Tab-separated table of C-alpha atoms in Angstrom:
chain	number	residue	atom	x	y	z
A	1270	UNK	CA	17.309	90.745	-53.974
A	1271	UNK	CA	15.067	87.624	-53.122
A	1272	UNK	CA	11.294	87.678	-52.120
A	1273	UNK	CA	9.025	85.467	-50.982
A	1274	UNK	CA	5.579	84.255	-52.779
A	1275	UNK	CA	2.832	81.845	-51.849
A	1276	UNK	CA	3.144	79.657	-55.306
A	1277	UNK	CA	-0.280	77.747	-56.094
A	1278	UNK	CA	-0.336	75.537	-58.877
A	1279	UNK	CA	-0.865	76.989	-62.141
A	1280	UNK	CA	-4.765	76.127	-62.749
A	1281	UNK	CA	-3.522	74.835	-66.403
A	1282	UNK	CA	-0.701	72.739	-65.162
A	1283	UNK	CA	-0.765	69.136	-65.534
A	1284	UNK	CA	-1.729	67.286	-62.070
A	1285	UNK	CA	0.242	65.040	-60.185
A	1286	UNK	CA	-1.857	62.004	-59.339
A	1287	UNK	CA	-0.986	60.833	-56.376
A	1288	UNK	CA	-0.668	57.340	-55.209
A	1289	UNK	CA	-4.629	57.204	-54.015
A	1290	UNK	CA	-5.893	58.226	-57.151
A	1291	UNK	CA	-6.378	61.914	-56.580
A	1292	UNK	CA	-4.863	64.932	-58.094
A	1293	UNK	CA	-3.587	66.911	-55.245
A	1294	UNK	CA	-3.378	70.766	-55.416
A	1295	UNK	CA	0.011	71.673	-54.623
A	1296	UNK	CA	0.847	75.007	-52.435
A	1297	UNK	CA	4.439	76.221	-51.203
A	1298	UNK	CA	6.208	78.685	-50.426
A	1299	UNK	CA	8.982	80.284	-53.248
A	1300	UNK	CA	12.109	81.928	-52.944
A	1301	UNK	CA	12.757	83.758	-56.586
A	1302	UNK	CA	14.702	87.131	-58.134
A	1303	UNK	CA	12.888	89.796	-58.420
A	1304	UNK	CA	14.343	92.666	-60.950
A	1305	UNK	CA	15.510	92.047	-64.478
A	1306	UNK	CA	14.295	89.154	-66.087
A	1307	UNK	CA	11.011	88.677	-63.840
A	1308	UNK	CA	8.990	90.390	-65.629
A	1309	UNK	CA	9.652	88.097	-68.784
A	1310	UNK	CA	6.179	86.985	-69.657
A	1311	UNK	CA	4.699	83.353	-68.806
A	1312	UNK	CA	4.029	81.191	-71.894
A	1313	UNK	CA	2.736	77.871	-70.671
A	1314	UNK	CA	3.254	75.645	-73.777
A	1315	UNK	CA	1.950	72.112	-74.585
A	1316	UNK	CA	5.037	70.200	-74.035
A	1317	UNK	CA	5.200	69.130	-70.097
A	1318	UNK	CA	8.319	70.680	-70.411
A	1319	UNK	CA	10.066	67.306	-69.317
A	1320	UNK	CA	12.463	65.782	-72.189
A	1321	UNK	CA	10.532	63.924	-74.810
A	1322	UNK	CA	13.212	63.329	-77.061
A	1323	UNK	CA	16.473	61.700	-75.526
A	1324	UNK	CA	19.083	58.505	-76.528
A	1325	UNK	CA	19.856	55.793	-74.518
A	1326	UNK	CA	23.042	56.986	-73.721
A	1327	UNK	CA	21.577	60.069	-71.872
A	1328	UNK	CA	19.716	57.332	-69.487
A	1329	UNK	CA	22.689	55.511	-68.719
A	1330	UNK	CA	24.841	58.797	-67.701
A	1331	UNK	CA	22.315	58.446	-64.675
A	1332	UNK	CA	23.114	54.748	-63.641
A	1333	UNK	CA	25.043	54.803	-60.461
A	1334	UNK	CA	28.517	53.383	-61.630
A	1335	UNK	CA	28.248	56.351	-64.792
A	1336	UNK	CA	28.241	59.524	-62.162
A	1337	UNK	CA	29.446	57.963	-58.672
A	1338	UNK	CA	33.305	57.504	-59.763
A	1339	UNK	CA	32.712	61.666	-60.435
A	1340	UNK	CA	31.265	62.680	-57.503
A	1341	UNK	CA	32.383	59.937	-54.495
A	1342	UNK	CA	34.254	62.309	-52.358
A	1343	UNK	CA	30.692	64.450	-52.215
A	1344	UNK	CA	28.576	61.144	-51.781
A	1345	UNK	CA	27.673	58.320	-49.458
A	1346	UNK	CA	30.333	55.425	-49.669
A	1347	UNK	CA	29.288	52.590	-51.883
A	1348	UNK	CA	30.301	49.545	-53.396
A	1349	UNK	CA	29.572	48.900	-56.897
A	1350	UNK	CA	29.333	44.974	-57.831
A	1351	UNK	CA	29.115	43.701	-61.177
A	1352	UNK	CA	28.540	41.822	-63.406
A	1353	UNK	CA	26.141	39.595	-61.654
A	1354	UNK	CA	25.169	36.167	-62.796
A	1355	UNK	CA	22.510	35.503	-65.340
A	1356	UNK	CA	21.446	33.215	-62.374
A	1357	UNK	CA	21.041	36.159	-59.898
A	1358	UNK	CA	19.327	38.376	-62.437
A	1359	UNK	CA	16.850	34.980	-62.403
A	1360	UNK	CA	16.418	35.127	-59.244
A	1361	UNK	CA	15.226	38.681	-59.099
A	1362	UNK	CA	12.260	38.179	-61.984
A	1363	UNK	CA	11.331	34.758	-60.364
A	1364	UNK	CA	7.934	34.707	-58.883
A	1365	UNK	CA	7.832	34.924	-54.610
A	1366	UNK	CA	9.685	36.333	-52.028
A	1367	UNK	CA	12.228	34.355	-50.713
A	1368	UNK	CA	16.245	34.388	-49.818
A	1369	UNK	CA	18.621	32.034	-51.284
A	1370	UNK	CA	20.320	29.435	-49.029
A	1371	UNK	CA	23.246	30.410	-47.532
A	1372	UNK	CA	22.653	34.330	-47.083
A	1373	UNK	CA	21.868	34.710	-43.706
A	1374	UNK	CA	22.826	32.712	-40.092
A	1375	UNK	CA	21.460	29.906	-39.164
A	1376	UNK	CA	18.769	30.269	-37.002
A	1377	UNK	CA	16.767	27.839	-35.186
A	1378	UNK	CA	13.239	29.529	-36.454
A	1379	UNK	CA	14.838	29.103	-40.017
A	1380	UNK	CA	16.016	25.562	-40.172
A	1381	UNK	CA	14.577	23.001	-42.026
A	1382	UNK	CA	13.615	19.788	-40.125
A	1383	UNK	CA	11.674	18.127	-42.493
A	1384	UNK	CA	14.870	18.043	-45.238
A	1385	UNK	CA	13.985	13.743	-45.659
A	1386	UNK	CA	10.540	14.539	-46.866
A	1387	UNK	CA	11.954	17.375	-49.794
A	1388	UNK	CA	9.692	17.402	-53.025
A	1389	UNK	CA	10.162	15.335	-55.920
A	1390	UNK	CA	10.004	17.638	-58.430
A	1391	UNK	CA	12.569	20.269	-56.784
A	1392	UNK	CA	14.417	21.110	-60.002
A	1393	UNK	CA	11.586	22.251	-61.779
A	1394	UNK	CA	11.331	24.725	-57.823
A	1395	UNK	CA	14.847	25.919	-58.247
A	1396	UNK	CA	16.092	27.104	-55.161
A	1397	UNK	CA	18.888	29.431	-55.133
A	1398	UNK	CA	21.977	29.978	-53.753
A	1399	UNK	CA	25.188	32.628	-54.479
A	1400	UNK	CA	28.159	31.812	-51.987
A	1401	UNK	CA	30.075	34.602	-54.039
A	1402	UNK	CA	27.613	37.243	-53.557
A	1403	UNK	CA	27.128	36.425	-50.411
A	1404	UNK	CA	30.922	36.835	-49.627
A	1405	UNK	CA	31.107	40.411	-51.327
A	1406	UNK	CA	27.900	41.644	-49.447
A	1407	UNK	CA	29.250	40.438	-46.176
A	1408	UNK	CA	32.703	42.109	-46.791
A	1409	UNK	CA	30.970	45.098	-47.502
A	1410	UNK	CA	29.363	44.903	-44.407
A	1411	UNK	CA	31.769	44.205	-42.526
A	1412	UNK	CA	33.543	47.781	-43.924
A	1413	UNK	CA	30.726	49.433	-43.409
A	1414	UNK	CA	28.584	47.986	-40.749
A	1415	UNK	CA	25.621	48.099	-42.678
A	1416	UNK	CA	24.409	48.662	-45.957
A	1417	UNK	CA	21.679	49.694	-48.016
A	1418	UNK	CA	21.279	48.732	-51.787
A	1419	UNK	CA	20.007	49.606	-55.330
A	1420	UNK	CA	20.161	48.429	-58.394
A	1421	UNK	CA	21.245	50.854	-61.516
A	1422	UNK	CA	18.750	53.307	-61.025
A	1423	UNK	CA	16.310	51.987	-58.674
A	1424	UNK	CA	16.670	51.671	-54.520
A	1425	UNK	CA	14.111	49.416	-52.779
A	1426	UNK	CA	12.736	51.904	-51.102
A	1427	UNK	CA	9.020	51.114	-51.269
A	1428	UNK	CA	10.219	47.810	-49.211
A	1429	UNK	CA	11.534	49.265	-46.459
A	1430	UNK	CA	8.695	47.969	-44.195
A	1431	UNK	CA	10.144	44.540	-44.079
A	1432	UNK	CA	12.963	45.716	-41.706
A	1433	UNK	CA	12.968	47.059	-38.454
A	1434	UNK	CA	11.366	51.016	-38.791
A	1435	UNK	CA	13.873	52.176	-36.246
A	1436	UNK	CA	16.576	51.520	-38.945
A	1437	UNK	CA	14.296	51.516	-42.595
A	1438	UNK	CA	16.813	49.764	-45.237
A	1439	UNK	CA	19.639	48.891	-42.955
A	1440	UNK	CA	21.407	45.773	-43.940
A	1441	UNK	CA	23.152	43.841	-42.151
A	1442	UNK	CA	23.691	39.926	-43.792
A	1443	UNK	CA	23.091	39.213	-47.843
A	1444	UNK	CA	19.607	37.653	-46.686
A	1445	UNK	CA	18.652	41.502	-45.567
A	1446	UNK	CA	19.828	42.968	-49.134
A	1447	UNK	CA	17.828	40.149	-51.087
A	1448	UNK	CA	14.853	40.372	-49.262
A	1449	UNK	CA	14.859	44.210	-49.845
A	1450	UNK	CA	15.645	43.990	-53.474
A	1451	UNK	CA	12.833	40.934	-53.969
A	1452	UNK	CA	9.899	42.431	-52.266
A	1453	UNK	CA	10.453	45.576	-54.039
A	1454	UNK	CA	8.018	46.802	-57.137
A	1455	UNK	CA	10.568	49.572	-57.919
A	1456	UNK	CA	13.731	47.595	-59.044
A	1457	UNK	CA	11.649	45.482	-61.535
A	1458	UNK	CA	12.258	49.373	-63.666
A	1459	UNK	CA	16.064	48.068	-63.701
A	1460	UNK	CA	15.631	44.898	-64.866
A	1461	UNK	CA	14.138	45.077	-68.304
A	1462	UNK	CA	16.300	46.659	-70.650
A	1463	UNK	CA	12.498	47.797	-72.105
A	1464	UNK	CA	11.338	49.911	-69.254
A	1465	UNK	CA	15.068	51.222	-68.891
A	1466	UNK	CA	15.255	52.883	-72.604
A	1467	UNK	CA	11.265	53.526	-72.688
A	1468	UNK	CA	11.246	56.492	-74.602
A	1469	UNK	CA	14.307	56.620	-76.107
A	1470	UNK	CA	14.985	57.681	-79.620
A	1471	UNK	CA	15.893	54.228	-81.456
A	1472	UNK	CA	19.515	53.902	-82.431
A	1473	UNK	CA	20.403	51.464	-85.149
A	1474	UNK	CA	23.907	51.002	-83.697
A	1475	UNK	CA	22.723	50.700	-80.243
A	1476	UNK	CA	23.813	46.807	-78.351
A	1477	UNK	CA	21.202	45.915	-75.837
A	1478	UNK	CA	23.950	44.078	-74.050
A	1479	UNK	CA	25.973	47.411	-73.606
A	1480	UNK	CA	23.423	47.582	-70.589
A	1481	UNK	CA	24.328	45.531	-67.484
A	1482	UNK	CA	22.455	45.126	-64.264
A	1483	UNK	CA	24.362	46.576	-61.087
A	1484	UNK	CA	23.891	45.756	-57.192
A	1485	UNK	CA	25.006	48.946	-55.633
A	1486	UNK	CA	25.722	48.345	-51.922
A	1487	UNK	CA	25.707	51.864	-49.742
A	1488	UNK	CA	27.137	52.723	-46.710
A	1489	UNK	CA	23.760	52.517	-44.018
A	1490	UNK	CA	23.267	55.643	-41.885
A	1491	UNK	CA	20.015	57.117	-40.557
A	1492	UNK	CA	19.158	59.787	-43.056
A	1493	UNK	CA	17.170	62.463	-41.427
A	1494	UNK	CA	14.395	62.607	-44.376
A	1495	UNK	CA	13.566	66.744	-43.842
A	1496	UNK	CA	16.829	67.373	-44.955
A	1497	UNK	CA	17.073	65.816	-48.139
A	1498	UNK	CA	16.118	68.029	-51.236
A	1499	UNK	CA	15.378	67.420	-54.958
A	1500	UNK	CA	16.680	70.219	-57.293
A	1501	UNK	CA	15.995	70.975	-60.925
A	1502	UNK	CA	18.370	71.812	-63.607
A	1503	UNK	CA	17.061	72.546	-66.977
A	1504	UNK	CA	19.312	73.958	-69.580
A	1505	UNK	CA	22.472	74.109	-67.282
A	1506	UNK	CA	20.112	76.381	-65.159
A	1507	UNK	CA	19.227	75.751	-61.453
A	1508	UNK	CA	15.523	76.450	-61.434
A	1509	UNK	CA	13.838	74.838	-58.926
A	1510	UNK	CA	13.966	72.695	-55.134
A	1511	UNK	CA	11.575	71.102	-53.338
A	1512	UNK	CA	11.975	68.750	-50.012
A	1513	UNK	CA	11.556	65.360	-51.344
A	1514	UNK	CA	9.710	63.924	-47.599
A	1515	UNK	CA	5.769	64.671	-47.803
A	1516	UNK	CA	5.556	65.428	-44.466
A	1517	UNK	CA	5.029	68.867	-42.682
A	1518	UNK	CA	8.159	70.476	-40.586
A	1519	UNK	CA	8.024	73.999	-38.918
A	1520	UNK	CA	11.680	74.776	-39.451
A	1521	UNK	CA	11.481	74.583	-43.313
A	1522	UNK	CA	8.530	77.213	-43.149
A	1523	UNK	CA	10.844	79.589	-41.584
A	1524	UNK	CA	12.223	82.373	-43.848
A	1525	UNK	CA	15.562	82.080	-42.553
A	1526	UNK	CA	16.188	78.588	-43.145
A	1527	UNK	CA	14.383	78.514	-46.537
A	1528	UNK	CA	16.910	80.996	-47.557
A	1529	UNK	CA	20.031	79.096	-46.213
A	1530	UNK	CA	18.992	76.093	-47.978
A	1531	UNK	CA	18.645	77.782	-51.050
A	1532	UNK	CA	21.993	79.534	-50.643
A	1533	UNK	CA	23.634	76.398	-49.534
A	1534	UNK	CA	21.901	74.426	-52.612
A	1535	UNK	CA	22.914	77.334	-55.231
A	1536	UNK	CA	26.313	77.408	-53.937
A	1537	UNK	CA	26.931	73.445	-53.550
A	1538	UNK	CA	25.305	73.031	-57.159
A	1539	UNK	CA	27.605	75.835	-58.637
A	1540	UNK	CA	30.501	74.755	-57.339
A	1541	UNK	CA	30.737	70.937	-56.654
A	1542	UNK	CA	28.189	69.969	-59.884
A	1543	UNK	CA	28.007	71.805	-62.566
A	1544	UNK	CA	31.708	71.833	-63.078
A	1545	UNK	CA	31.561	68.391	-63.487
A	1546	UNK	CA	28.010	67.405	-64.940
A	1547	UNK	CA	29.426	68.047	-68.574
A	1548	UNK	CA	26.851	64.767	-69.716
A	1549	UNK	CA	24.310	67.158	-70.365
A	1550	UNK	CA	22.754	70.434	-69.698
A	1551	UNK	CA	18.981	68.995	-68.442
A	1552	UNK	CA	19.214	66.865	-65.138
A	1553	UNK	CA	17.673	66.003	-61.915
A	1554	UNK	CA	19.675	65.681	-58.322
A	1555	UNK	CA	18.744	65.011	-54.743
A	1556	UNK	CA	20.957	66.460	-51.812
A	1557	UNK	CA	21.283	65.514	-48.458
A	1558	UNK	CA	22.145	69.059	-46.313
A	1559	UNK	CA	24.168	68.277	-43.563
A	1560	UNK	CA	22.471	69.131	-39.963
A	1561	UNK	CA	23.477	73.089	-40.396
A	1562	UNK	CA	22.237	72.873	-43.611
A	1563	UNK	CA	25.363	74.505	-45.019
A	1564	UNK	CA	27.019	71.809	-46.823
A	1565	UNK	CA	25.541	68.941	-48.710
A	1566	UNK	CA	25.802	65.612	-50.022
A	1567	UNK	CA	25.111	64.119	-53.217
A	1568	UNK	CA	22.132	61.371	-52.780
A	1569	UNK	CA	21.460	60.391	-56.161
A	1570	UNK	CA	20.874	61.692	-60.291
A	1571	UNK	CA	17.813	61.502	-62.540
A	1572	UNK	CA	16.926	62.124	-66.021
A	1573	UNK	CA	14.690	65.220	-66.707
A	1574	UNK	CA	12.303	62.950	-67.980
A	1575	UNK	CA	8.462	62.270	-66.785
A	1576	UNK	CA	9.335	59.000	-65.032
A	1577	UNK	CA	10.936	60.945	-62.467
A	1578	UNK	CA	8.960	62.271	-60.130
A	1579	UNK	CA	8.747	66.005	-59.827
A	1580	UNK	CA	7.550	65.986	-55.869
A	1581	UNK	CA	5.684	69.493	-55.544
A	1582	UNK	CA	5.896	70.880	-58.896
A	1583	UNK	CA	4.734	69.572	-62.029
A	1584	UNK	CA	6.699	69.446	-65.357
A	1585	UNK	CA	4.390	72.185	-66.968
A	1586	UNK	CA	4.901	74.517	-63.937
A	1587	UNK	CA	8.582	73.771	-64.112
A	1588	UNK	CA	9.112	75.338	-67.577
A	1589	UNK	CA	7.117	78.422	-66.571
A	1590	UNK	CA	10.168	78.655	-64.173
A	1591	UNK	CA	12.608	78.300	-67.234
A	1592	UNK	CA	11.457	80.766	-69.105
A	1593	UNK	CA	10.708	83.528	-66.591
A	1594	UNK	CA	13.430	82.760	-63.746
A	1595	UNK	CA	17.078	84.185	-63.917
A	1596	UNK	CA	17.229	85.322	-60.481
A	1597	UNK	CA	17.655	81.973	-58.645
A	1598	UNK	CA	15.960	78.714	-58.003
A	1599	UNK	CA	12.257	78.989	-56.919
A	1600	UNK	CA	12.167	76.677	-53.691
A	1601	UNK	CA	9.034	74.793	-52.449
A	1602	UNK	CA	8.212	73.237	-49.187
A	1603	UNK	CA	4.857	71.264	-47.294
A	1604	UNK	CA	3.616	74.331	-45.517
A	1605	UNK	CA	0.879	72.821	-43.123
A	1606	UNK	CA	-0.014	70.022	-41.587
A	1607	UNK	CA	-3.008	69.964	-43.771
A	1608	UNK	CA	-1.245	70.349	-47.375
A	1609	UNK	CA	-2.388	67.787	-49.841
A	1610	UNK	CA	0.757	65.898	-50.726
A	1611	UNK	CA	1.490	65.383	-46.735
A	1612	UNK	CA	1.774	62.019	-44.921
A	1613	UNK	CA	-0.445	61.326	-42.239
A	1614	UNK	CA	-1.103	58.239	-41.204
A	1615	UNK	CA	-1.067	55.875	-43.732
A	1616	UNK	CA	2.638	54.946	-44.530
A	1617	UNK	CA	4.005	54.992	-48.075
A	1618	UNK	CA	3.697	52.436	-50.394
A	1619	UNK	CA	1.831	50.657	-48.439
A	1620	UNK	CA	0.024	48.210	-51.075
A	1621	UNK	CA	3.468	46.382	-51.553
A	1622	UNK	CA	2.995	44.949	-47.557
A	1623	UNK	CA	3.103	41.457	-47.011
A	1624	UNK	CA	3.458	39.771	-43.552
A	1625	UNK	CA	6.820	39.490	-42.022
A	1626	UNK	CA	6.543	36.494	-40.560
A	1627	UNK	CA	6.282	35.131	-44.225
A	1628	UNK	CA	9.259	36.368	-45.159
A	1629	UNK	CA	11.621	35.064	-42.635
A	1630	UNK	CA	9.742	31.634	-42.942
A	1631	UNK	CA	10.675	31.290	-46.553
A	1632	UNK	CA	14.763	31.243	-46.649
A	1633	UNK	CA	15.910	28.737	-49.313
A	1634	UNK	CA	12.123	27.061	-49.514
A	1635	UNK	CA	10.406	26.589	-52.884
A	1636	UNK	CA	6.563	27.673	-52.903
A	1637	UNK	CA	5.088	24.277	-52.090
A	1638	UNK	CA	7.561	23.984	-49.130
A	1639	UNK	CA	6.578	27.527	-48.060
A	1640	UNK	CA	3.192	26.609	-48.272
A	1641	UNK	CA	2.977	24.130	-46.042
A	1642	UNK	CA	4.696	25.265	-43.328
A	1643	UNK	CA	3.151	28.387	-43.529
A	1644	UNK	CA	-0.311	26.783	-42.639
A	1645	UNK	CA	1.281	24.714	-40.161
A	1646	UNK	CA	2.276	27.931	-38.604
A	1647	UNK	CA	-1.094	29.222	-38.467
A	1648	UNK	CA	-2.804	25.609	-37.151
A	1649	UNK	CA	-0.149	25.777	-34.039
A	1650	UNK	CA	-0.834	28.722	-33.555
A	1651	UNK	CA	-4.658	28.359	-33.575
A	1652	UNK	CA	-3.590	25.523	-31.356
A	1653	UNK	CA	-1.858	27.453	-29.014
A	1654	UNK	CA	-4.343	29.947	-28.699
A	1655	UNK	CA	-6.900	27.416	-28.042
A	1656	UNK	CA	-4.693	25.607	-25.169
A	1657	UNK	CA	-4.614	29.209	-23.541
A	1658	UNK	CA	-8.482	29.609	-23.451
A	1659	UNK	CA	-8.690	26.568	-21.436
């Protein structure tokens, strides 16, 4: 049978640091077998207990277009486009935040009235524009009324200020999708082959060209955040979940629905995954639970390696759980208002924030154009301000 234990952190595990500086101390609430096999002592050992030896070809069985063909009848509809143009993958590592001509309306606000007095030296401020692209994003679109995207690995997720909150990362023209992916610190992961295969055992053999950089367009749907769940398998063994939003919710502190979403997870996991995960036997996935949290979908993969993020556990705590759990996945939730790891006020990734208005402002302009309408902007509107004082 299951029971229920309040699960600090173990006092010798590593700490989390989270993105303020400070090592949280993480609390939750466990659902794990009690009986044979529980009683198997803890040996906390100096490894984190994350993989520290792995090839490249185990990171790319975790780029989208390696595990979606296995698993789209379980996942959210997307559109995988590739290859993309050298000059694309430019555009992405170029300096600024700005959309390529072409990839949205026109606009009034966005038009450019001053196109006689262009600068001289415009080819060395290359301005961009992909009329292909922009014609497979908009079909995409227009199949799925809105998008979100990602790259390989990455999703743009620490950008999603820059569109309206009522619908965070939905896409509707290419202009949305590049402004995502360009005012994003995430993606820049997915495009250096470097950072990609950090850590990977070197391979004489290996072709650094066998990796090639994916836009993954999604189907765009509001995605109620307190259902989605990251769970941990380590040795082809289900060992842990955890609720991947930091904030607080009363319903996942009830005992009822922590042990339907365990059930549903175990049974989802047995049954639609492992069957099918045959890359290897140490992996990370996140679930979407459908609003009766008896079915699921599949959200995304991740290596079982340190870069990915291990929420409310930490790696050390997590093979404490592989050595001592064979009764069922322990499962950990924010269980107050108070804990820690919760969001408050302050909304997430907040450092990345620039001003909206200096966004839209920039469509096809290099930086010098940009400039100086941007402080023309702010004169008028001094201006403005000024007339309406009198």
């Amino acid at each position: 049978m299951a029971g229920f234990e309040r699960s600090p952190r173990s006092p010798e595990a590593v700490p989390t640091v989270d993105a303020d500086g400070t090592q949280p101390e993480i609390w939750g609430w466990c659902i794990q077998g009690i009986g044979q096999g529980s009683n198997v002592g803890i040996s906390f050992v100096s490894s984190t207990m994350a993989l520290t030896s792995f090839s490249k070809s185990y990171i790319l069985d975790f780029q989208f277009s390696s595990w979606y063909p296995k698993f789209r009848h379980i996942s959210i509809k997307s559109t995988i486009i590739k290859p993309l143009t050298q000059d694309f993958c430019n555009y992405l590592n170029a300096d600024g935040i700005f959309v390529p001509k072409g990839s949205e309306p026109e606009s009034p606000g966005l038009e450019n009235d001053d196109e006689e007095a262009e600068s001289d030296d415009e080819d060395e401020n290359k301005q961009y524009s992909f009329p292909e692209l922009d014609a497979k994003v908009r079909e995409c679109i227009a199949e799925y009324g809105a998008v979100f995207p990602k790259l390989n690995f990455s999703s743009p997720k620490d950008a999603n200020w820059i569109l309206p909150a009522s619908a965070p990362l939905k896409c509707t023209s290419p202009a949305d999708v590049y402004m995502l992916l360009k005012s994003s610190d995430f993606i820049n992961h997915d495009l250096d082959p470097e950072l990609v295969f950090e850590g990977c055992e070197e391979s004489p053999s290996w072709e650094r060209e066998t990796y090639e950089l994916e836009l993954v367009l999604r189907k765009w749907y509001y995605m109620e955040r307190n259902r989605e769940m990251r769970c941990f398998v380590r040795n082809n063994q289900l060992i842990a979940i955890c609720q991947r939003d930091n904030n607080y919710y009363d319903f996942l502190n009830e005992d009822e629905t922590k042990k339907q979403i365990s059930t549903a997870i175990e049974e989802f996991w047995g049954s639609k995954i492992k069957p099918v995960w045959t890359s290897s036997n140490d992996y990370i996935f996140d679930v979407l639970l459908t609003r009766d949290l008896r079915r699921a979908h599949i959200v995304d993969f991740n290596p079982f390696v340190t870069r990915t993020d291990p929420l409310l556990f930490t790696y050390k705590e997590l093979q404490a759980l592989m050595v001592r759990s064979q009764e069922g996945p322990v499962f950990r939730v924010i269980d107050s208002r108070s804990h820690p790891t919760a969001n408050v006020n302050s909304p997430a990734n907040q450092h990345n924030m620039v001003p909206y208005e200096a966004l839209t402002m920039s469509s096809g302009r290099n930086i010098q154009d940009f400039s100086g309408l941007w402080e023309q902007s702010i004169v008028e509107s001094m201006n403005s301000n000024d007339d309406g004082d009198r």
